CSV table of C-alpha atoms and ligand atoms in Angstrom, one decimal:
chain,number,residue,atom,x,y,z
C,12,UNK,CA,36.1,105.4,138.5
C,13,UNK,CA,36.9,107.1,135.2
C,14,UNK,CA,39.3,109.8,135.0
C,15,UNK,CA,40.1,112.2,133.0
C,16,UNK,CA,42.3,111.2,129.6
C,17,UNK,CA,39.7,107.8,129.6
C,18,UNK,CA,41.6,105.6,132.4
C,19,UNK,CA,39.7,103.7,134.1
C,20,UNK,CA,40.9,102.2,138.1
C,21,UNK,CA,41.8,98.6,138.7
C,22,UNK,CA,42.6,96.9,141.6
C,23,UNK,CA,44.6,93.5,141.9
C,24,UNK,CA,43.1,90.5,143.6
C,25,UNK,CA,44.8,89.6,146.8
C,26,UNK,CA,47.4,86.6,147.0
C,27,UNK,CA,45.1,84.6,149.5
C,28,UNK,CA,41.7,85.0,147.6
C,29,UNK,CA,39.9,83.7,144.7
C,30,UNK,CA,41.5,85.1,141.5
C,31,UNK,CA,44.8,85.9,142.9
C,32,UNK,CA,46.7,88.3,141.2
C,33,UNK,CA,43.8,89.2,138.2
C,34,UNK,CA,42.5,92.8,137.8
C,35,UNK,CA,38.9,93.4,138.7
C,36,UNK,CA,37.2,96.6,139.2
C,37,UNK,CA,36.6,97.6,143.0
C,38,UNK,CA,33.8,97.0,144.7
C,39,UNK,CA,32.6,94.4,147.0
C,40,UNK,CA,29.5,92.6,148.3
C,41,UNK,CA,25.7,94.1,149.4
C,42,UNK,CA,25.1,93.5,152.8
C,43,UNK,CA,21.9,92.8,153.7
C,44,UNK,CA,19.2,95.9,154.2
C,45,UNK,CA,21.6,98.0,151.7
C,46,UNK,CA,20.8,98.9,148.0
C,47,UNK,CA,22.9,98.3,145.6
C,48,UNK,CA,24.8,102.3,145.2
C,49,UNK,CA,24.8,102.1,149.1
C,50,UNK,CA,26.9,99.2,149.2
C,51,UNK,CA,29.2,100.4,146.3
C,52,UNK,CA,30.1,103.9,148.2
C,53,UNK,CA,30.4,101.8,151.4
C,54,UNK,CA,33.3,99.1,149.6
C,55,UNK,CA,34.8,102.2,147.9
C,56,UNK,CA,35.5,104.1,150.9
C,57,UNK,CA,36.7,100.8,152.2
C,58,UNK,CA,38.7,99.3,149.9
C,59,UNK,CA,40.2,103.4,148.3
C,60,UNK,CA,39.6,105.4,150.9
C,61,UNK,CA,37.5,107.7,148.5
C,62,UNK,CA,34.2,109.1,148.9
C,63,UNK,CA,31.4,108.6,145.8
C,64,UNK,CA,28.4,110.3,145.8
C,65,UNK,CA,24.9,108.1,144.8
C,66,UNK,CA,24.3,110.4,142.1
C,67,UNK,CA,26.8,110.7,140.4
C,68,UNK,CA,27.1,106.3,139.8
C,69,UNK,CA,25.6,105.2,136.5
C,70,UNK,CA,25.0,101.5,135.6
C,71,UNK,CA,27.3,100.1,132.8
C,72,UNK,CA,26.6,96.6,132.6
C,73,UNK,CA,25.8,93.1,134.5
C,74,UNK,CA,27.2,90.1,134.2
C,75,UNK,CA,26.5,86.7,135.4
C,76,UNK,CA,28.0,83.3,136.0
C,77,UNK,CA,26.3,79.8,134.1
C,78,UNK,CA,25.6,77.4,136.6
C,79,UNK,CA,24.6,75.1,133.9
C,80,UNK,CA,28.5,75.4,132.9
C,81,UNK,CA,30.0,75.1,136.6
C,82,UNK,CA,30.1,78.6,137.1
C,83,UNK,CA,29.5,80.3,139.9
C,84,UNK,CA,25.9,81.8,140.5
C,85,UNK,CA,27.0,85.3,141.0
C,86,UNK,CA,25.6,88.3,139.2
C,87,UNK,CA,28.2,91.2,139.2
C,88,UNK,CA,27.0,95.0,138.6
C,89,UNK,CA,29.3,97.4,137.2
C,90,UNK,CA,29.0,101.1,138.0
C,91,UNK,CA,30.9,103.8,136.5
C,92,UNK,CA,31.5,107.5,137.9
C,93,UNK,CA,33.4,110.4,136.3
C,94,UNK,CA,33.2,112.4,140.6
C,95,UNK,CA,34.6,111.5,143.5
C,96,UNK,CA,36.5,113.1,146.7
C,97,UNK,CA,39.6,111.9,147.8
C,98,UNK,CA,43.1,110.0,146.0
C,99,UNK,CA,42.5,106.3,145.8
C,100,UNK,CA,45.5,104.1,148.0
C,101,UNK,CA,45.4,100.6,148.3
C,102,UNK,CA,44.1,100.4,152.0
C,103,UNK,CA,44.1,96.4,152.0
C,104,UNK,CA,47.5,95.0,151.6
C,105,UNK,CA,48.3,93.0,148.9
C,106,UNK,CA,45.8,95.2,146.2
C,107,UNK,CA,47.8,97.3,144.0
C,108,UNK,CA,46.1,99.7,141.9
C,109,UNK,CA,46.3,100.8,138.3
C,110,UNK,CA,45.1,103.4,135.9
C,111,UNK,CA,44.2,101.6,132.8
C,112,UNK,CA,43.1,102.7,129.3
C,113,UNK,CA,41.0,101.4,127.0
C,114,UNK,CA,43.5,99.7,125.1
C,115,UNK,CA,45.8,98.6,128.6
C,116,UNK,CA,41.9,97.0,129.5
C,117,UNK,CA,42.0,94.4,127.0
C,118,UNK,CA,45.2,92.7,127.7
C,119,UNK,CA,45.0,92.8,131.5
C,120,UNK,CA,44.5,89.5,133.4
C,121,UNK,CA,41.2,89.7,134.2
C,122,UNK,CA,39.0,87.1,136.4
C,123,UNK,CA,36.0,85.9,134.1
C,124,UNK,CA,33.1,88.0,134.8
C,125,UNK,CA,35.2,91.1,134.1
C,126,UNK,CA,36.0,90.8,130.9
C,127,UNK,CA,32.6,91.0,129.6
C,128,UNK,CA,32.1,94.3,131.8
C,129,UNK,CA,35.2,95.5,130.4
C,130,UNK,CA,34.3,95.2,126.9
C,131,UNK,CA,30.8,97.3,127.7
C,132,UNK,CA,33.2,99.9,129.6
C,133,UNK,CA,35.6,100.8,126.7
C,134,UNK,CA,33.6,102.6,124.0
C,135,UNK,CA,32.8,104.9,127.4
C,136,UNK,CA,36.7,104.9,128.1
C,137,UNK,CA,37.1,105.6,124.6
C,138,UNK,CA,35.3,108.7,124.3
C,139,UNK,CA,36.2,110.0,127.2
C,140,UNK,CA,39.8,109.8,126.0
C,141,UNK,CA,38.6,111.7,122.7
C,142,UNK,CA,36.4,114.5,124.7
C,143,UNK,CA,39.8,115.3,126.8
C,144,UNK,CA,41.9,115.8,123.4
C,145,UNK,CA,39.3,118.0,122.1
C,146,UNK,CA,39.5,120.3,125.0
X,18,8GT,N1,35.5,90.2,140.2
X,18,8GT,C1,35.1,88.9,140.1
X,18,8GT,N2,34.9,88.2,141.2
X,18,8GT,C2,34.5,86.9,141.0
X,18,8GT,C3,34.4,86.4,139.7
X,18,8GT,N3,34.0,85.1,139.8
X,18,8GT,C4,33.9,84.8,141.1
X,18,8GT,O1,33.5,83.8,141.6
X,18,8GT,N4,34.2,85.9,141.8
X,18,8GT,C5,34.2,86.0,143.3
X,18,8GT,O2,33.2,87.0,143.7
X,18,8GT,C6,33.6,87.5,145.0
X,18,8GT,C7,33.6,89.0,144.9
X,18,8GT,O3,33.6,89.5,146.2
X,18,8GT,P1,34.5,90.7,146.7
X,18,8GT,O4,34.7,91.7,145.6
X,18,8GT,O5,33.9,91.1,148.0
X,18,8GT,O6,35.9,89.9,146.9
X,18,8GT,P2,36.6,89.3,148.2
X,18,8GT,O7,37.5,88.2,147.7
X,18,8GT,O8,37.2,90.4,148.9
X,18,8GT,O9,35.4,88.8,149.0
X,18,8GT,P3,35.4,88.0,150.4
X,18,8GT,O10,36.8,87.9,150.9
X,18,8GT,O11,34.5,88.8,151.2
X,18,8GT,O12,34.8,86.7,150.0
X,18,8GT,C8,35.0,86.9,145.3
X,18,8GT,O13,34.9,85.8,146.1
X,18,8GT,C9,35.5,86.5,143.9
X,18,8GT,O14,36.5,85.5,143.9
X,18,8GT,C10,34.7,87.2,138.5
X,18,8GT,O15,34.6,86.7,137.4
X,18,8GT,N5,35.0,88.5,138.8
């Protein structure tokens, strides 16, 4: 989700999972029988309690673990959207939420696989930062 003024929203990892206390971008897993944008509106209403429509998602970037190194054989997808209804809240305990810019994205703690999609998501943070002080 990518506001106006270039932030971008991150969620913290729970105490009791994986990755405890890192900043990843929301989202969650496909279920079986669900495309990839269905499952993403479905864990954002979830996890925010905000409504995204289909359309308005575009893809930013993959990224994938090396099994070959001892990483994990996940692919993660990231999405970005500039629409949605509703004010994200935390609706899990434990999963704080931040605005972040561009240059905040960098130095947050970050589980692996989001760095790399962070990195393809800042020159988009960047100009939307530099539209909004145009306007
Ligand atoms: N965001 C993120 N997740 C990662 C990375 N590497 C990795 O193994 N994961 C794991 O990928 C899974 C992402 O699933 P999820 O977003 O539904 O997180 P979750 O912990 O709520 O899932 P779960 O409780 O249903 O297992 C988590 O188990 C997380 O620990 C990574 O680099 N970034």
């Amino acid at each position: 989700m990518i506001a106006d003024g270039g932030t971008v929203l991150m969620q913290q990892r729970p105490p009791d999972k994986q990755h405890a206390g890192l900043w990843e971008f929301p989202g969650g897993k496909v279920e079986m029988g669900e495309t990839l944008v269905a499952a993403l509106v479905r864990e954002i209403d979830e996890e925010l309690g905000v409504t995204l429509c289909a359309a308005d998602l575009f893809p930013v970037r993959a990224a994938s673990g090396d099994p070959a190194k001892g990483e994990p054989s996940i692919v993660l997808l990231l999405f970005g959207t500039r629409r949605w209804q509703g004010e994200p809240r935390a609706v899990e305990p434990g999963c704080q939420l931040q605005w972040t810019t561009a240059g905040a994205l960098t130095t947050l703690p970050r589980p692996p696989l989001d760095i790399p999609l962070s990195q393809a998501l800042i020159p988009l943070l960047e100009g939307v930062a530099k539209a909004g002080r145009h306007t």
